[in-house]
Short mmCIF file of C-alpha atoms and ligand atoms in Angstrom, two decimals:
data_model
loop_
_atom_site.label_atom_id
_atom_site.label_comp_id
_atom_site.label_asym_id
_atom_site.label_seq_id
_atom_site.Cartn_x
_atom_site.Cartn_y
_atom_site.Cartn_z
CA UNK A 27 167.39 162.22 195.64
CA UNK A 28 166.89 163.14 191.93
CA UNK A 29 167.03 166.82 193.22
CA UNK A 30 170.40 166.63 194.15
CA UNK A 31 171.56 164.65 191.39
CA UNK A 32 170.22 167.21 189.15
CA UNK A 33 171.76 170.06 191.29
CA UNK A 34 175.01 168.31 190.82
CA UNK A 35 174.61 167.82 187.54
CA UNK A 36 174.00 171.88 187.08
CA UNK A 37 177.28 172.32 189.57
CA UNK A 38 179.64 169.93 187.27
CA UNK A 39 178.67 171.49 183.94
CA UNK A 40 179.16 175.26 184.83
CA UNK A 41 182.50 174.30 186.06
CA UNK A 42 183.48 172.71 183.05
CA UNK A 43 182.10 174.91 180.69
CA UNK A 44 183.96 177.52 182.67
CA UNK A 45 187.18 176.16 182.61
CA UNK A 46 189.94 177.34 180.09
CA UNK A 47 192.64 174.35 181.51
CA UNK A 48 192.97 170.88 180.62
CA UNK A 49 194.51 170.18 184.43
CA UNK A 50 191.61 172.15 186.00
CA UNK A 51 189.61 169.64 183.51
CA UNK A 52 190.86 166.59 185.40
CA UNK A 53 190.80 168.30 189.07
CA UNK A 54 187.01 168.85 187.91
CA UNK A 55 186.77 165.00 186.49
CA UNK A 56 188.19 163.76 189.89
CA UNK A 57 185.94 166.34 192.04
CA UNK A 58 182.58 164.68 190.82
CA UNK A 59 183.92 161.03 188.99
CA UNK A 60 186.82 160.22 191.31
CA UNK A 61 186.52 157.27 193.78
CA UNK A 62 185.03 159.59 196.37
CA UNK A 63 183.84 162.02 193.92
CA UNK A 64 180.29 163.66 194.49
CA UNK A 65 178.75 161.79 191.95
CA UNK A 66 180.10 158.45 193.25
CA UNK A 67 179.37 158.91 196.79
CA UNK A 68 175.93 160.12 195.64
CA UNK A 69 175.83 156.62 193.90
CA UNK A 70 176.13 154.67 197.30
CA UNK A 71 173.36 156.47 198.63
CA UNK A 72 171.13 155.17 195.42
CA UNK A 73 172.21 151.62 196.79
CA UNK A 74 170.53 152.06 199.89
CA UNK A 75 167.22 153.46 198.55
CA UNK A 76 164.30 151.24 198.81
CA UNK A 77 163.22 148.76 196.07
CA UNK A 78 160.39 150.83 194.56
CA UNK A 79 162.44 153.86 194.29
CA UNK A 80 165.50 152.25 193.37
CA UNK A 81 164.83 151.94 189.66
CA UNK A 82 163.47 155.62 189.09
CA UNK A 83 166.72 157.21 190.65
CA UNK A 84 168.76 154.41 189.24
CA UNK A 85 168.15 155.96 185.93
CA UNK A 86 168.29 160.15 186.73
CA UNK A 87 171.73 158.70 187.99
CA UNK A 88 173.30 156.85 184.95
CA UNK A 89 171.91 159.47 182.69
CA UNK A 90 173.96 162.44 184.98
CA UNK A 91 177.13 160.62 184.94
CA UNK A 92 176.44 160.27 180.99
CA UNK A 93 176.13 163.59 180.30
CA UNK A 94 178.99 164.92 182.69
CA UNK A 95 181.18 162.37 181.07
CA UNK A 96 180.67 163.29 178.01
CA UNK A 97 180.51 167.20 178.28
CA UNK A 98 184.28 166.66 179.94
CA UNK A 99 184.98 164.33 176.69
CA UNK A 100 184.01 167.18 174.44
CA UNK A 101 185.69 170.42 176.60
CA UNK A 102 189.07 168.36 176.57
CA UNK A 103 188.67 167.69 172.75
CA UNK A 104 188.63 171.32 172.46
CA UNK A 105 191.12 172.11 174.78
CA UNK A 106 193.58 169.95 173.44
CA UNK A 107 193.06 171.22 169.99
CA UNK A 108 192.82 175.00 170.85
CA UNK A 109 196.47 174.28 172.69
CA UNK A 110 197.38 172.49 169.33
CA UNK A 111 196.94 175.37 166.96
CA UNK A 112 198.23 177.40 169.49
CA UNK A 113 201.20 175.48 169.20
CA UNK A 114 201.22 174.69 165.63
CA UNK A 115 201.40 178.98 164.34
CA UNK A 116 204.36 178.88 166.77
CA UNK A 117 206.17 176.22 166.26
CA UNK A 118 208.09 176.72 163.09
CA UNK A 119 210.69 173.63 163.05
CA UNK A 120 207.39 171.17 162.97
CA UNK A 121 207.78 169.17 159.54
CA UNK A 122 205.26 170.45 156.90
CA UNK A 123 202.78 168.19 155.50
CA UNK A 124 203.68 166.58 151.95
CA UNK A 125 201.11 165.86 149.52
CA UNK A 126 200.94 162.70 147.78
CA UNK A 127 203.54 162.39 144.89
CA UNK A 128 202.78 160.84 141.57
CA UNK A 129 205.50 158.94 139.05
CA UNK A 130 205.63 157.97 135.75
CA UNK A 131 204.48 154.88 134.82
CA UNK A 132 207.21 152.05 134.82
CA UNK A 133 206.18 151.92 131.37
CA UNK A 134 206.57 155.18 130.32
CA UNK A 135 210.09 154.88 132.65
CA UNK A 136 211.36 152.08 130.24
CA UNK A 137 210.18 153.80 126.89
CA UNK A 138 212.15 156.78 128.18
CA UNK A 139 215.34 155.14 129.38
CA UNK A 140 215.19 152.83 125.71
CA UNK A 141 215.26 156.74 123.97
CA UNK A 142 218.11 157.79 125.85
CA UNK A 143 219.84 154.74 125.26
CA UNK A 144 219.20 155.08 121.54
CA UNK A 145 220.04 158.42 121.42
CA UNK A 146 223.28 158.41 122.30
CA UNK A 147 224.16 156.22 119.40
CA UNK A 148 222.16 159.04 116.84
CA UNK A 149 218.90 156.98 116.89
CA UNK A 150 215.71 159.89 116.70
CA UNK A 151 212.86 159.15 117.82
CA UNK A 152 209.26 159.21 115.44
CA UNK A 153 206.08 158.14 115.77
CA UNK A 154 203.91 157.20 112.98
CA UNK A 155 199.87 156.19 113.07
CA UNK A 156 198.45 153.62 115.21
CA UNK A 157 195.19 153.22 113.09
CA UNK A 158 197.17 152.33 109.71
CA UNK A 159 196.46 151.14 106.24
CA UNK A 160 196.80 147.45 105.35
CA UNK A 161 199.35 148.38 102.90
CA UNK A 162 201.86 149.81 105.80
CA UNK A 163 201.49 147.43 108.25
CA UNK A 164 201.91 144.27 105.28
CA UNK A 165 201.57 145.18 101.94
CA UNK A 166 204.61 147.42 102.09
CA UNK A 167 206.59 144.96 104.24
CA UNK A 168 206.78 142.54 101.54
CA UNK A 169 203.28 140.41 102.56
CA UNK A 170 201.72 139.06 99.56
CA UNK A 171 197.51 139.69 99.88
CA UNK A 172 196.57 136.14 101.17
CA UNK A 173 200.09 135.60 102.78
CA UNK A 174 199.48 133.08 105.88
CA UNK A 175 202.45 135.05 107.32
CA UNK A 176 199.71 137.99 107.68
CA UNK A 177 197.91 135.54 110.46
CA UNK A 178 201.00 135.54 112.80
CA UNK A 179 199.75 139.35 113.58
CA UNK A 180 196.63 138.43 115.44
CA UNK A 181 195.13 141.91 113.75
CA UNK A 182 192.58 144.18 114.68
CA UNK A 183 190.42 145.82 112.09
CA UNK A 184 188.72 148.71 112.21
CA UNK A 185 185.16 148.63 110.65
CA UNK A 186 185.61 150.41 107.01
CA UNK A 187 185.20 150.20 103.46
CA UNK A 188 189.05 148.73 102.29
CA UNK A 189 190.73 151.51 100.34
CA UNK A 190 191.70 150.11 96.73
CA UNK A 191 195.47 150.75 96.95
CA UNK A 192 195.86 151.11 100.64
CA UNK A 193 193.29 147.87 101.56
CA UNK A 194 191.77 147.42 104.90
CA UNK A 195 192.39 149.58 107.92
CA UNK A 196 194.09 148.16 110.90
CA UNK A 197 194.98 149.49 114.48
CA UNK A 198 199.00 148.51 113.87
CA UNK A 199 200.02 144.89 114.67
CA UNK A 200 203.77 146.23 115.09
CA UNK A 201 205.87 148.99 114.99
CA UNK A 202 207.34 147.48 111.89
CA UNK A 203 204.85 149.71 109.96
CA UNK A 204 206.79 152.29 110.16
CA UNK A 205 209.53 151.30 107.83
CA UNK A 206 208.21 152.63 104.55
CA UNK A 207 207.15 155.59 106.53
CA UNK A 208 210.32 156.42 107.33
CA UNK A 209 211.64 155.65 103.97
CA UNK A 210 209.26 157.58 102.21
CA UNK A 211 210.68 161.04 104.04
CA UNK A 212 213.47 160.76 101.79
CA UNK A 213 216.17 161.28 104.04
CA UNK A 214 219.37 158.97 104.26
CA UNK A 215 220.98 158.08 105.98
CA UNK A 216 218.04 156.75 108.35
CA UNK A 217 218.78 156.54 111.84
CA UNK A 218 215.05 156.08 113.44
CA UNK A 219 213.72 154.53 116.50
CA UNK A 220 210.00 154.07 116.51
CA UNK A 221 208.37 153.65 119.93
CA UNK A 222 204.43 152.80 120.11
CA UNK A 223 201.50 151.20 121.29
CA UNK A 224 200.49 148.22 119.14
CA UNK A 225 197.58 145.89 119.15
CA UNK A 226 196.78 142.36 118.37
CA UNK A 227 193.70 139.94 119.41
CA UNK A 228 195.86 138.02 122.29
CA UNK A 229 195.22 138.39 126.05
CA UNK A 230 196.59 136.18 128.41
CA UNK A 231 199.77 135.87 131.22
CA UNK A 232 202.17 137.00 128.65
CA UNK A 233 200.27 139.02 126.60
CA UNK A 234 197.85 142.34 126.55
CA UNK A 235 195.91 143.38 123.50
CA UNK A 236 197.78 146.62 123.56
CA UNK A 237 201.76 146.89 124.17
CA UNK A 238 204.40 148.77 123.17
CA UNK A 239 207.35 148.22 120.83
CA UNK A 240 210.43 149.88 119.95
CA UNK A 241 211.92 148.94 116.16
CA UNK A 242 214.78 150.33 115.52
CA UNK A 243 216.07 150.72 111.61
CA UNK A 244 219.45 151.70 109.84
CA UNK A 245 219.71 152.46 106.39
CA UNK A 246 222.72 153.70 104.53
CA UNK A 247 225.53 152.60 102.57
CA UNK A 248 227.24 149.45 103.17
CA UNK A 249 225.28 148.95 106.52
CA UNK A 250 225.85 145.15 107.23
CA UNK A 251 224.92 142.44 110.12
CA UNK A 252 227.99 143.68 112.11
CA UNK A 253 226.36 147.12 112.27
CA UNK A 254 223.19 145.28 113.97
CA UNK A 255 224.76 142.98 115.88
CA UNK A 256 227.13 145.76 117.54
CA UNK A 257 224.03 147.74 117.94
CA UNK A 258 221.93 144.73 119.67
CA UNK A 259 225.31 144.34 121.84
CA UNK A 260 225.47 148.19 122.55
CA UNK A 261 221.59 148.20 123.59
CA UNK A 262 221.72 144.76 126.09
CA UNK A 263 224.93 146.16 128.27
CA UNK A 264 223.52 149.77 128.46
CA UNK A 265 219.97 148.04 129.12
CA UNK A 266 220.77 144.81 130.84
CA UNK A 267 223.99 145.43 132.12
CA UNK A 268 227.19 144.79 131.41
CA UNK A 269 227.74 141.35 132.09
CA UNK A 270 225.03 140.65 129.73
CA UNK A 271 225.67 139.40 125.95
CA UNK A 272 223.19 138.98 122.72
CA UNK A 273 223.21 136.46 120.43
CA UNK A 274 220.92 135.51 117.08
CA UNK A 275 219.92 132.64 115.49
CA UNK A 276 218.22 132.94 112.04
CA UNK A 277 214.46 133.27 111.38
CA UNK A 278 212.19 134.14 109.21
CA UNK A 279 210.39 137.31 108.38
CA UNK A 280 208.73 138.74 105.34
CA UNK A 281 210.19 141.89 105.36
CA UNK A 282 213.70 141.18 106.26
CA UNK A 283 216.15 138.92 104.54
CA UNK A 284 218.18 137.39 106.39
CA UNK A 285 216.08 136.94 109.89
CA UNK A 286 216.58 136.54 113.11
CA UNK A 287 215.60 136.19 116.44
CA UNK A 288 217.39 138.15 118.93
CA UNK A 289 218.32 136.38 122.31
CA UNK A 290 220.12 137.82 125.57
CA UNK A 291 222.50 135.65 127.85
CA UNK A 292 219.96 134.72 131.16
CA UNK A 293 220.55 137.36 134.10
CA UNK A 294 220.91 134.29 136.37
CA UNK A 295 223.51 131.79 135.05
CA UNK A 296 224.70 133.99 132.27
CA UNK A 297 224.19 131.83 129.40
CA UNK A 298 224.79 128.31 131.02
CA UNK A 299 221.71 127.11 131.99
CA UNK A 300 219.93 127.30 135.05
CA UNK A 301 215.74 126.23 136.26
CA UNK A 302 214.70 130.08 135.53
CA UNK A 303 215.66 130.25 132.31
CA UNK A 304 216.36 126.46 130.83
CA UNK A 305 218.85 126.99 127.57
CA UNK A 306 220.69 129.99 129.32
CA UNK A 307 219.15 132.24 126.56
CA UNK A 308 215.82 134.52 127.04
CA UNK A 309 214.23 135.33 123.93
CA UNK A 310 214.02 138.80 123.35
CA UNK A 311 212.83 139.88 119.37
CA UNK A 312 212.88 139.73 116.08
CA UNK A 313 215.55 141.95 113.43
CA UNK A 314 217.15 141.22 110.65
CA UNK A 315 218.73 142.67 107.18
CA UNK A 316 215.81 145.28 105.36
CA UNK A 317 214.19 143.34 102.50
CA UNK A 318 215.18 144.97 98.99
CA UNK A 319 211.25 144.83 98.01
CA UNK A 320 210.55 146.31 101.02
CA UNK A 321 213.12 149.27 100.06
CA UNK A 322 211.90 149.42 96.72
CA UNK A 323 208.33 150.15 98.61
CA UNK A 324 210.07 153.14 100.14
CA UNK A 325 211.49 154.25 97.24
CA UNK A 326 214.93 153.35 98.03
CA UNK A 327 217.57 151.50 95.35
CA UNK A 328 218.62 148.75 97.45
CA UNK A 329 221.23 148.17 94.78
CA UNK A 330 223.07 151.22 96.21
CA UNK A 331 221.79 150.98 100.04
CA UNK A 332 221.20 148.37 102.74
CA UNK A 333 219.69 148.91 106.43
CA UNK A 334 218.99 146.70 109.27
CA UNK A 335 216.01 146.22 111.66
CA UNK A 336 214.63 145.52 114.75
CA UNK A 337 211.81 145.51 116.88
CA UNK A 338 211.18 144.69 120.18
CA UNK A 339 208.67 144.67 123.17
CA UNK A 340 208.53 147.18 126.09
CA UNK A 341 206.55 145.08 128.18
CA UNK A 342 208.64 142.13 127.41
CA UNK A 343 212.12 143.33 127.68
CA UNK A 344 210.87 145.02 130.89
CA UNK A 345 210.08 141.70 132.72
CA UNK A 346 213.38 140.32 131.47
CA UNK A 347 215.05 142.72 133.47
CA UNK A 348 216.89 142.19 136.56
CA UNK A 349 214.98 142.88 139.88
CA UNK A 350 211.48 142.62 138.21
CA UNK A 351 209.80 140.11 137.75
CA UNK A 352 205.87 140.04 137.15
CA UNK A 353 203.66 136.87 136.98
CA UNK A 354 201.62 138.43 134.79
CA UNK A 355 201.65 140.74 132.01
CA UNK A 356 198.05 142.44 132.35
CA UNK A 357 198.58 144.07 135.95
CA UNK A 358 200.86 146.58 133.93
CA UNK A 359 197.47 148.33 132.99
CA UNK A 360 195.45 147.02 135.82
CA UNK A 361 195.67 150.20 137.65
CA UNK A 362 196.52 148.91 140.96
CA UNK A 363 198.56 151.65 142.98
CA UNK A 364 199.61 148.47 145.56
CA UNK A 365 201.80 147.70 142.54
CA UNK A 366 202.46 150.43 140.46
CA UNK A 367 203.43 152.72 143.50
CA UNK A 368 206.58 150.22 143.67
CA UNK A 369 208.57 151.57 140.84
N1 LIG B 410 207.72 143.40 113.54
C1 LIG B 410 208.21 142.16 114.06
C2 LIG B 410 207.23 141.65 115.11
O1 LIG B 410 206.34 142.33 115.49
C3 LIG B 410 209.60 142.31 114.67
C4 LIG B 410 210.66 142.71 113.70
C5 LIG B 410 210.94 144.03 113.51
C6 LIG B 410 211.35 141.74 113.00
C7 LIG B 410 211.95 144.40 112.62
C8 LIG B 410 212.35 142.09 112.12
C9 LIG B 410 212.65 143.42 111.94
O2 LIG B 410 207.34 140.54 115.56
#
């Protein structure tokens, strides 16, 4: 009994080693695994043997239907993939294979459509130090030494011996520092817009310890709070849309005189009130009228000039925008591809 399943087994595996055809493949599977296939009618005969010798040729038998199963498994694996390639170098309409495409981050996105925006109106883009002296980031902004306005900055500071002019070193709180900077180039009319990371001890929903801002400032002759407003106005349509309006209510800041904070009409209700935004306003900044010690710090008379600035959030104006909305500020930089991949 073995015998013969073993001579069967021989039998079924040079004819499907042999075979170069996928249907000659199944004729073979049917030939040996088919209802009355060899195999299976040899099967019926194990049935009848006696109990002793039952077990013994129980076992030759599984372990031939095992291995002519599987040697058909593997031939048709290879069949099918031989008649694949085959295929494949003939086939030339068959859609190639794309690799995976990056973007830019929806960070980087916003940054770059705020520029353009900008530019249009003559704004250039710099981009001054994020580890800064004291004395740019306050000092120069019009921050007395023990100021409690300083606090309101949450800063970082970096671990070294205070310079005696320039004081402490500090990775910048704002984009605010740099004003005097830009001042100190010595070229007016000033036209800059100043996008960069900033950093301040805060970490929560609304907050990450490093964002971006974008400050704008003017400075020229008989620049006034008309020139800012229209330019606040000009930004919100081209950013927000146009059915969008901005609005300010004063402030305070040390380094701008007046102040304000800068508000945008709600996306939703459009300024009359609804459960997203409450008032009908989202608040959006701070900007206001350059401080004459401030230009004096720059070197500029501000008996004979005036400027305006402003300064913003990325982040923030970026989840104010229609169509995104995100819980929570800190998956920005989470890396998760789930969510970045959407934008
Ligand atoms: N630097 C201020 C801040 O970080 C914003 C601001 C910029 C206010 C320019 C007035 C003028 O909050």
């Amino acid at each position: 009994m073995e015998e013969q399943f073993l001579d069967l087994k021989n039998s079924a595996l040079s004819l499907i080693l042999d075979t170069e055809s996928l249907t000659e493949l199944e004729e073979i599977r049917i030939q040996f695994l088919g209802k009355n296939g060899e195999l299976t009618l040899l099967f019926k005969e194990v049935t009848k043997l006696s109990a002793e010798e039952k077990p013994e040729a129980g076992k030759v038998a599984n372990e031939v239907k095992r291995i002519i199963e599987n040697t058909i498994k593997q031939k048709s694996d290879e069949l099918t993939k031989k008649g694949k390639s085959k295929h494949q170098s003939l086939d030339v309409t068959e859609p190639g294979i794309k690799p995976p495409l990056g973007h830019l981050h929806l960070v980087t996105q916003a940054i770059r459509e705020i520029t353009t925006i900008f530019g249009h109106i003559g704004f250039t883009r710099e981009r001054y130090p994020e580890v800064e002296w004291d004395w740019y980031a306050f000092t120069s902004l019009n921050f007395p030494d023990d100021h409690p306005a300083r606090d309101d900055w949450e800063t970082f500071f970096i671990k070294q011996q205070p310079d005696s002019k320039m004081g402490p070193v500090v990775l910048t709180p704002h984009t605010s520092s740099g004003q005097v900077r830009e001042m100190q180039k010595k070229q007016l009319p000033i036209k800059m817009l100043n996008i960069a990371k900033c950093y301040r001890r805060q970490s929560d929903v609304s907050h990450t310890q490093m964002f971006h801002q974008f400050e704008g400032v003017v400075i020229g002759q008989d620049i006034s709070i008309t020139h800012l407003k229209g330019t606040l106005d000009y930004f919100v349509k081209s950013y927000f849309g146009k059915d969008r309006i901005a609005r300010i209510r004063p402030y305070h800041f040390q380094f701008t005189e007046p102040s304000f904070e800068v508000d945008i009409s709600c996306g939703i209700c459009f300024g009359k009130g609804c459960k997203l935004c409450k008032e009908g306003w989202l608040e959006m900044g701070g900007a206001g009228m350059v401080h004459p010690n401030v230009l004096k710090f720059g070197g500029i008379d501000p008996q004979k000039y005036t400027g305006f600035a402003f300064g913003w959030g990325v982040e923030r104006i970026l989840m104010m925008k229609e169509g995104i909305q995100i819980d929570d500020l800190r998956i920005l930089y989470g890396n998760d591809l789930d969510f970045l991949k959407q934008f």
